[in-house]
Amino acid sequence: MINIALPKGRLGSRVLEFFENAGYVCPSIHENNRKLVFENEELGIRYFWVKPSDVAIYVERGAADIGVAGKDILLEYSPDVYELLNFGLGKCRMAVAAEKGARFDASQTLRVATKFPNIAKDYYRSKSVDIDIIKLNGSIELAPILGLSDVIVDIVETGTTLLENNLEPVETIVEISARLIANKSSFKFKNDEINALAKKLEELL
Ligand code: PRP
């Protein structure tokens, strides 16, 4: 049995489509109910829906053999997993943004609001810029508007949220997309099954 952690939500539905097109179908997952675990015994697969930011935890600890996680989560938490495939789905970028036309005094510590403190710290360390991290859990765009921070480090997909809040992207830190990840010991002990699955998915990309 291969245990597969799928990210709940829009990305998850598209990812599931990929798995099913690759032959890993599971009719019960399409029934409209609130179950979280779905099995196709014949094919030896078990899917479960988890919060997107939790997929890497399930896979790292072996509760799932494989899963699909955003590169943002992989960079932020550095889970000890293998990255097998870039789906190219859920494309967006991690960027620095600020109020339009904002200028900063280089002698002052830059206040950075973000859901991704490790990505932000690594980025500014590489530029030798001193920062003060303000960790938030959502609606990051509010921080510079209300004077809580100078800049934000956040995900930009269409750019609409920034635009509608009078903010602008200043620098791109890294491009993001969804990745197939595997638990390290599962990859060793279920190598044939996982490789066969990854290969079929790859053929569809
Ligand atoms: C993400 C991100 C931005 C927005 C960017 O937020 O944090 O706010 O999407 O998308 P856009 O460039 O297409 O406008 P999410 O929807 O995950 O909610 P959050 O603000 O609660 O983090």
PDB file of C-alpha atoms and ligand atoms in Angstrom:
ATOM      1  CA  MET A   1       0.000   0.000   0.000  1.00  0.00           C
ATOM      2  CA  ILE A   2       1.325   3.471  -0.922  1.00  0.00           C
ATOM      3  CA  ASN A   3       0.028   6.239   1.342  1.00  0.00           C
ATOM      4  CA  ILE A   4      -0.346   9.521  -0.512  1.00  0.00           C
ATOM      5  CA  ALA A   5      -0.858  12.907   1.196  1.00  0.00           C
ATOM      6  CA  LEU A   6      -2.664  15.341  -1.079  1.00  0.00           C
ATOM      7  CA  PRO A   7      -2.968  19.061  -0.348  1.00  0.00           C
ATOM      8  CA  LYS A   8      -6.592  20.025   0.312  1.00  0.00           C
ATOM      9  CA  GLY A   9      -8.031  22.700  -1.963  1.00  0.00           C
ATOM     10  CA  ARG A  10      -7.736  23.840  -5.550  1.00  0.00           C
ATOM     11  CA  LEU A  11      -4.171  22.628  -6.083  1.00  0.00           C
ATOM     12  CA  GLY A  12      -5.099  19.257  -4.578  1.00  0.00           C
ATOM     13  CA  SER A  13      -7.930  18.694  -7.056  1.00  0.00           C
ATOM     14  CA  ARG A  14      -5.566  19.333  -9.957  1.00  0.00           C
ATOM     15  CA  VAL A  15      -2.917  17.085  -8.463  1.00  0.00           C
ATOM     16  CA  LEU A  16      -5.464  14.297  -7.929  1.00  0.00           C
ATOM     17  CA  GLU A  17      -6.416  14.607 -11.596  1.00  0.00           C
ATOM     18  CA  PHE A  18      -2.767  13.943 -12.471  1.00  0.00           C
ATOM     19  CA  PHE A  19      -2.620  10.844 -10.278  1.00  0.00           C
ATOM     20  CA  GLU A  20      -5.875   9.534 -11.755  1.00  0.00           C
ATOM     21  CA  ASN A  21      -4.725  10.203 -15.325  1.00  0.00           C
ATOM     22  CA  ALA A  22      -1.619   8.216 -14.463  1.00  0.00           C
ATOM     23  CA  GLY A  23      -3.906   5.290 -13.604  1.00  0.00           C
ATOM     24  CA  TYR A  24      -4.093   5.717  -9.826  1.00  0.00           C
ATOM     25  CA  VAL A  25      -7.858   6.107  -9.699  1.00  0.00           C
ATOM     26  CA  CYS A  26      -9.938   6.071  -6.570  1.00  0.00           C
ATOM     27  CA  PRO A  27     -13.705   6.400  -7.192  1.00  0.00           C
ATOM     28  CA  SER A  28     -14.618   6.884  -3.521  1.00  0.00           C
ATOM     29  CA  ILE A  29     -12.647  10.143  -3.323  1.00  0.00           C
ATOM     30  CA  HIS A  30     -15.208  11.781  -5.631  1.00  0.00           C
ATOM     31  CA  GLU A  31     -18.149  11.016  -3.382  1.00  0.00           C
ATOM     32  CA  ASN A  32     -19.382  14.143  -1.756  1.00  0.00           C
ATOM     33  CA  ASN A  33     -18.633  13.492   1.897  1.00  0.00           C
ATOM     34  CA  ARG A  34     -16.324  14.725   4.603  1.00  0.00           C
ATOM     35  CA  LYS A  35     -14.121  11.682   4.800  1.00  0.00           C
ATOM     36  CA  LEU A  36     -10.376  12.323   4.695  1.00  0.00           C
ATOM     37  CA  VAL A  37      -9.005   8.886   3.800  1.00  0.00           C
ATOM     38  CA  PHE A  38      -9.779   6.994   0.568  1.00  0.00           C
ATOM     39  CA  GLU A  39      -8.479   3.646  -0.508  1.00  0.00           C
ATOM     40  CA  ASN A  40      -8.252   1.631  -3.698  1.00  0.00           C
ATOM     41  CA  GLU A  41      -7.207  -1.727  -2.338  1.00  0.00           C
ATOM     42  CA  GLU A  42      -6.853  -3.298  -5.745  1.00  0.00           C
ATOM     43  CA  LEU A  43      -4.300  -0.688  -6.854  1.00  0.00           C
ATOM     44  CA  GLY A  44      -2.658  -0.590  -3.448  1.00  0.00           C
ATOM     45  CA  ILE A  45      -3.090   3.134  -2.867  1.00  0.00           C
ATOM     46  CA  ARG A  46      -4.515   5.195  -0.061  1.00  0.00           C
ATOM     47  CA  TYR A  47      -5.089   8.942  -0.502  1.00  0.00           C
ATOM     48  CA  PHE A  48      -5.674  11.402   2.269  1.00  0.00           C
ATOM     49  CA  TRP A  49      -6.367  15.118   2.239  1.00  0.00           C
ATOM     50  CA  VAL A  50      -4.239  17.259   4.526  1.00  0.00           C
ATOM     51  CA  LYS A  51      -3.690  20.971   4.994  1.00  0.00           C
ATOM     52  CA  PRO A  52      -1.176  21.955   2.251  1.00  0.00           C
ATOM     53  CA  SER A  53       1.367  23.234   4.761  1.00  0.00           C
ATOM     54  CA  ASP A  54       1.186  19.908   6.669  1.00  0.00           C
ATOM     55  CA  VAL A  55       1.946  17.548   3.742  1.00  0.00           C
ATOM     56  CA  ALA A  56       5.709  17.663   4.341  1.00  0.00           C
ATOM     57  CA  ILE A  57       5.254  16.748   8.024  1.00  0.00           C
ATOM     58  CA  TYR A  58       3.203  13.640   7.154  1.00  0.00           C
ATOM     59  CA  VAL A  59       5.796  12.583   4.590  1.00  0.00           C
ATOM     60  CA  GLU A  60       8.863  13.357   6.682  1.00  0.00           C
ATOM     61  CA  ARG A  61       7.513  11.292   9.592  1.00  0.00           C
ATOM     62  CA  GLY A  62       6.391   8.426   7.357  1.00  0.00           C
ATOM     63  CA  ALA A  63       2.627   8.741   7.976  1.00  0.00           C
ATOM     64  CA  ALA A  64       2.545   9.222   4.193  1.00  0.00           C
ATOM     65  CA  ASP A  65       4.989   7.555   1.795  1.00  0.00           C
ATOM     66  CA  ILE A  66       4.669  10.333  -0.748  1.00  0.00           C
ATOM     67  CA  GLY A  67       2.859  13.650  -1.029  1.00  0.00           C
ATOM     68  CA  VAL A  68       2.590  16.873  -2.946  1.00  0.00           C
ATOM     69  CA  ALA A  69       3.937  20.043  -1.343  1.00  0.00           C
ATOM     70  CA  GLY A  70       4.729  23.563  -2.500  1.00  0.00           C
ATOM     71  CA  LYS A  71       8.389  24.512  -2.901  1.00  0.00           C
ATOM     72  CA  ASP A  72       7.665  27.389  -0.471  1.00  0.00           C
ATOM     73  CA  ILE A  73       6.960  24.902   2.323  1.00  0.00           C
ATOM     74  CA  LEU A  74      10.015  22.802   1.415  1.00  0.00           C
ATOM     75  CA  LEU A  75      12.274  25.862   1.530  1.00  0.00           C
ATOM     76  CA  GLU A  76      10.763  27.192   4.736  1.00  0.00           C
ATOM     77  CA  TYR A  77      10.796  23.991   6.791  1.00  0.00           C
ATOM     78  CA  SER A  78      13.580  21.993   5.057  1.00  0.00           C
ATOM     79  CA  PRO A  79      11.908  18.629   5.778  1.00  0.00           C
ATOM     80  CA  ASP A  80      14.165  15.588   5.464  1.00  0.00           C
ATOM     81  CA  VAL A  81      12.447  14.125   2.373  1.00  0.00           C
ATOM     82  CA  TYR A  82      13.315  13.375  -1.239  1.00  0.00           C
ATOM     83  CA  GLU A  83      11.998  15.709  -3.917  1.00  0.00           C
ATOM     84  CA  LEU A  84      11.105  13.479  -6.865  1.00  0.00           C
ATOM     85  CA  LEU A  85       9.268  15.613  -9.376  1.00  0.00           C
ATOM     86  CA  ASN A  86       8.326  19.178 -10.227  1.00  0.00           C
ATOM     87  CA  PHE A  87       4.652  19.185 -11.208  1.00  0.00           C
ATOM     88  CA  GLY A  88       4.864  22.736 -12.505  1.00  0.00           C
ATOM     89  CA  LEU A  89       1.420  23.235 -10.988  1.00  0.00           C
ATOM     90  CA  GLY A  90       0.562  25.995  -8.528  1.00  0.00           C
ATOM     91  CA  LYS A  91       3.162  28.274 -10.088  1.00  0.00           C
ATOM     92  CA  CYS A  92       3.855  31.491  -8.210  1.00  0.00           C
ATOM     93  CA  ARG A  93       6.854  33.294  -6.755  1.00  0.00           C
ATOM     94  CA  MET A  94       8.162  34.292  -3.371  1.00  0.00           C
ATOM     95  CA  ALA A  95       8.755  38.020  -3.497  1.00  0.00           C
ATOM     96  CA  VAL A  96       9.605  41.085  -1.475  1.00  0.00           C
ATOM     97  CA  ALA A  97       6.932  43.769  -1.759  1.00  0.00           C
ATOM     98  CA  ALA A  98       6.513  47.250  -0.363  1.00  0.00           C
ATOM     99  CA  GLU A  99       4.240  50.275  -0.622  1.00  0.00           C
ATOM    100  CA  LYS A 100       4.480  51.881  -4.055  1.00  0.00           C
ATOM    101  CA  GLY A 101       7.468  54.216  -4.264  1.00  0.00           C
ATOM    102  CA  ALA A 102       8.661  53.460  -0.725  1.00  0.00           C
ATOM    103  CA  ARG A 103      12.306  54.276   0.084  1.00  0.00           C
ATOM    104  CA  PHE A 104      14.226  52.860   3.021  1.00  0.00           C
ATOM    105  CA  ASP A 105      17.015  54.221   5.130  1.00  0.00           C
ATOM    106  CA  ALA A 106      19.838  51.656   4.826  1.00  0.00           C
ATOM    107  CA  SER A 107      21.090  52.584   8.316  1.00  0.00           C
ATOM    108  CA  GLN A 108      17.830  51.358   9.898  1.00  0.00           C
ATOM    109  CA  THR A 109      16.958  47.698  10.524  1.00  0.00           C
ATOM    110  CA  LEU A 110      14.448  46.636   7.881  1.00  0.00           C
ATOM    111  CA  ARG A 111      11.180  45.339   9.357  1.00  0.00           C
ATOM    112  CA  VAL A 112       9.964  42.336   7.350  1.00  0.00           C
ATOM    113  CA  ALA A 113       6.491  40.817   7.836  1.00  0.00           C
ATOM    114  CA  THR A 114       6.052  37.262   6.565  1.00  0.00           C
ATOM    115  CA  LYS A 115       4.608  33.797   6.966  1.00  0.00           C
ATOM    116  CA  PHE A 116       8.020  32.478   5.843  1.00  0.00           C
ATOM    117  CA  PRO A 117      10.630  33.664   8.397  1.00  0.00           C
ATOM    118  CA  ASN A 118      13.333  31.192   7.333  1.00  0.00           C
ATOM    119  CA  ILE A 119      13.087  32.069   3.639  1.00  0.00           C
ATOM    120  CA  ALA A 120      13.167  35.772   4.530  1.00  0.00           C
ATOM    121  CA  LYS A 121      16.147  35.362   6.896  1.00  0.00           C
ATOM    122  CA  ASP A 122      18.141  33.320   4.357  1.00  0.00           C
ATOM    123  CA  TYR A 123      17.439  35.838   1.625  1.00  0.00           C
ATOM    124  CA  TYR A 124      18.478  38.914   3.616  1.00  0.00           C
ATOM    125  CA  ARG A 125      21.479  37.095   5.137  1.00  0.00           C
ATOM    126  CA  SER A 126      22.702  36.414   1.594  1.00  0.00           C
ATOM    127  CA  LYS A 127      22.467  40.165   0.957  1.00  0.00           C
ATOM    128  CA  SER A 128      24.041  41.047   4.332  1.00  0.00           C
ATOM    129  CA  VAL A 129      21.003  43.118   5.293  1.00  0.00           C
ATOM    130  CA  ASP A 130      19.946  43.335   8.964  1.00  0.00           C
ATOM    131  CA  ILE A 131      16.278  42.596   9.438  1.00  0.00           C
ATOM    132  CA  ASP A 132      13.642  42.396  12.131  1.00  0.00           C
ATOM    133  CA  ILE A 133      11.237  39.541  11.334  1.00  0.00           C
ATOM    134  CA  ILE A 134       7.562  39.983  12.157  1.00  0.00           C
ATOM    135  CA  LYS A 135       5.940  36.552  11.817  1.00  0.00           C
ATOM    136  CA  LEU A 136       2.300  36.708  10.734  1.00  0.00           C
ATOM    137  CA  ASN A 137      -0.115  33.942   9.743  1.00  0.00           C
ATOM    138  CA  GLY A 138      -2.052  35.559   6.916  1.00  0.00           C
ATOM    139  CA  SER A 139      -3.177  38.815   5.244  1.00  0.00           C
ATOM    140  CA  ILE A 140       0.486  39.823   5.211  1.00  0.00           C
ATOM    141  CA  GLU A 141      -0.266  42.732   2.878  1.00  0.00           C
ATOM    142  CA  LEU A 142      -1.809  44.628   5.786  1.00  0.00           C
ATOM    143  CA  ALA A 143       1.524  45.008   7.578  1.00  0.00           C
ATOM    144  CA  PRO A 144       3.133  47.773   5.458  1.00  0.00           C
ATOM    145  CA  ILE A 145      -0.212  49.538   5.007  1.00  0.00           C
ATOM    146  CA  LEU A 146      -0.611  49.886   8.769  1.00  0.00           C
ATOM    147  CA  GLY A 147       3.062  50.645   9.395  1.00  0.00           C
ATOM    148  CA  LEU A 148       3.719  47.330  11.125  1.00  0.00           C
ATOM    149  CA  SER A 149       6.539  46.539   8.683  1.00  0.00           C
ATOM    150  CA  ASP A 150       8.586  48.179   5.921  1.00  0.00           C
ATOM    151  CA  VAL A 151       8.307  45.273   3.489  1.00  0.00           C
ATOM    152  CA  ILE A 152       6.671  41.867   3.215  1.00  0.00           C
ATOM    153  CA  VAL A 153       8.018  38.551   1.970  1.00  0.00           C
ATOM    154  CA  ASP A 154       5.079  36.665   0.554  1.00  0.00           C
ATOM    155  CA  ILE A 155       3.697  34.596  -2.281  1.00  0.00           C
ATOM    156  CA  VAL A 156       2.668  36.481  -5.401  1.00  0.00           C
ATOM    157  CA  GLU A 157       0.553  34.615  -7.899  1.00  0.00           C
ATOM    158  CA  THR A 158      -1.412  37.017 -10.093  1.00  0.00           C
ATOM    159  CA  GLY A 159      -0.218  40.157  -8.281  1.00  0.00           C
ATOM    160  CA  THR A 160      -3.815  41.282  -7.726  1.00  0.00           C
ATOM    161  CA  THR A 161      -3.598  41.362  -3.923  1.00  0.00           C
ATOM    162  CA  LEU A 162      -0.546  43.627  -4.060  1.00  0.00           C
ATOM    163  CA  LEU A 163      -2.094  45.887  -6.685  1.00  0.00           C
ATOM    164  CA  GLU A 164      -5.368  46.291  -4.842  1.00  0.00           C
ATOM    165  CA  ASN A 165      -3.524  47.263  -1.685  1.00  0.00           C
ATOM    166  CA  ASN A 166      -1.230  49.829  -3.285  1.00  0.00           C
ATOM    167  CA  LEU A 167       1.824  47.601  -2.925  1.00  0.00           C
ATOM    168  CA  GLU A 168       4.355  46.566  -5.547  1.00  0.00           C
ATOM    169  CA  PRO A 169       6.783  43.669  -5.922  1.00  0.00           C
ATOM    170  CA  VAL A 170      10.342  44.837  -5.344  1.00  0.00           C
ATOM    171  CA  GLU A 171      12.401  41.655  -5.817  1.00  0.00           C
ATOM    172  CA  THR A 172      11.719  38.027  -6.644  1.00  0.00           C
ATOM    173  CA  ILE A 173      13.339  35.638  -4.174  1.00  0.00           C
ATOM    174  CA  VAL A 174      12.476  32.308  -5.798  1.00  0.00           C
ATOM    175  CA  GLU A 175       9.996  30.701  -8.199  1.00  0.00           C
ATOM    176  CA  ILE A 176       7.559  28.295  -6.550  1.00  0.00           C
ATOM    177  CA  SER A 177       5.599  25.261  -7.777  1.00  0.00           C
ATOM    178  CA  ALA A 178       4.207  21.979  -6.452  1.00  0.00           C
ATOM    179  CA  ARG A 179       6.627  19.052  -5.945  1.00  0.00           C
ATOM    180  CA  LEU A 180       6.213  15.316  -5.470  1.00  0.00           C
ATOM    181  CA  ILE A 181       8.062  14.360  -2.286  1.00  0.00           C
ATOM    182  CA  ALA A 182       8.838  10.981  -0.718  1.00  0.00           C
ATOM    183  CA  ASN A 183       9.659   9.709   2.736  1.00  0.00           C
ATOM    184  CA  LYS A 184      13.276   8.527   2.748  1.00  0.00           C
ATOM    185  CA  SER A 185      12.728   5.061   4.174  1.00  0.00           C
ATOM    186  CA  SER A 186       9.550   4.486   2.117  1.00  0.00           C
ATOM    187  CA  PHE A 187      11.595   5.348  -0.943  1.00  0.00           C
ATOM    188  CA  LYS A 188      14.016   2.598   0.009  1.00  0.00           C
ATOM    189  CA  PHE A 189      11.481  -0.086   0.975  1.00  0.00           C
ATOM    190  CA  LYS A 190       8.741   0.707  -1.577  1.00  0.00           C
ATOM    191  CA  ASN A 191      11.163   1.783  -4.269  1.00  0.00           C
ATOM    192  CA  ASP A 192       9.587  -0.133  -7.180  1.00  0.00           C
ATOM    193  CA  GLU A 193       6.051   1.122  -6.453  1.00  0.00           C
ATOM    194  CA  ILE A 194       7.112   4.732  -5.864  1.00  0.00           C
ATOM    195  CA  ASN A 195       9.378   4.848  -8.907  1.00  0.00           C
ATOM    196  CA  ALA A 196       6.662   3.346 -11.116  1.00  0.00           C
ATOM    197  CA  LEU A 197       4.201   5.973  -9.896  1.00  0.00           C
ATOM    198  CA  ALA A 198       6.666   8.860 -10.308  1.00  0.00           C
ATOM    199  CA  LYS A 199       7.515   7.662 -13.822  1.00  0.00           C
ATOM    200  CA  LYS A 200       3.848   7.530 -14.876  1.00  0.00           C
ATOM    201  CA  LEU A 201       3.288  11.013 -13.480  1.00  0.00           C
ATOM    202  CA  GLU A 202       6.385  12.314 -15.231  1.00  0.00           C
ATOM    203  CA  GLU A 203       5.109  11.018 -18.572  1.00  0.00           C
ATOM    204  CA  LEU A 204       2.056  13.239 -18.158  1.00  0.00           C
ATOM    205  CA  LEU A 205       4.009  16.441 -17.520  1.00  0.00           C
TER     206      LEU A 205
HETATM  207  C1  PRP B   1      -1.677  34.237  -0.805  1.00  0.00           C
HETATM  208  C2  PRP B   1      -0.580  35.240  -0.567  1.00  0.00           C
HETATM  209  C3  PRP B   1      -1.172  36.522  -1.079  1.00  0.00           C
HETATM  210  C4  PRP B   1      -2.037  36.056  -2.229  1.00  0.00           C
HETATM  211  C5  PRP B   1      -1.346  36.319  -3.543  1.00  0.00           C
HETATM  212  O1  PRP B   1      -2.579  34.354   0.235  1.00  0.00           O
HETATM  213  O2  PRP B   1      -0.240  35.299   0.808  1.00  0.00           O
HETATM  214  O3  PRP B   1      -1.936  37.156  -0.100  1.00  0.00           O
HETATM  215  O4  PRP B   1      -2.253  34.640  -2.061  1.00  0.00           O
HETATM  216  O5  PRP B   1      -2.142  35.998  -4.652  1.00  0.00           O
HETATM  217  P1  PRP B   1      -2.320  36.999  -5.877  1.00  0.00           P
HETATM  218  O6  PRP B   1      -0.965  37.481  -6.278  1.00  0.00           O
HETATM  219  O7  PRP B   1      -2.962  36.143  -6.948  1.00  0.00           O
HETATM  220  O8  PRP B   1      -3.213  38.110  -5.443  1.00  0.00           O
HETATM  221  P2  PRP B   1      -3.610  33.231   0.640  1.00  0.00           P
HETATM  222  O9  PRP B   1      -4.756  33.242  -0.318  1.00  0.00           O
HETATM  223  O10 PRP B   1      -2.895  31.933   0.766  1.00  0.00           O
HETATM  224  O11 PRP B   1      -4.160  33.733   2.051  1.00  0.00           O
HETATM  225  P3  PRP B   1      -3.450  34.457   3.287  1.00  0.00           P
HETATM  226  O12 PRP B   1      -3.380  35.909   2.960  1.00  0.00           O
HETATM  227  O13 PRP B   1      -4.356  34.180   4.424  1.00  0.00           O
HETATM  228  O14 PRP B   1      -2.095  33.861   3.455  1.00  0.00           O
END
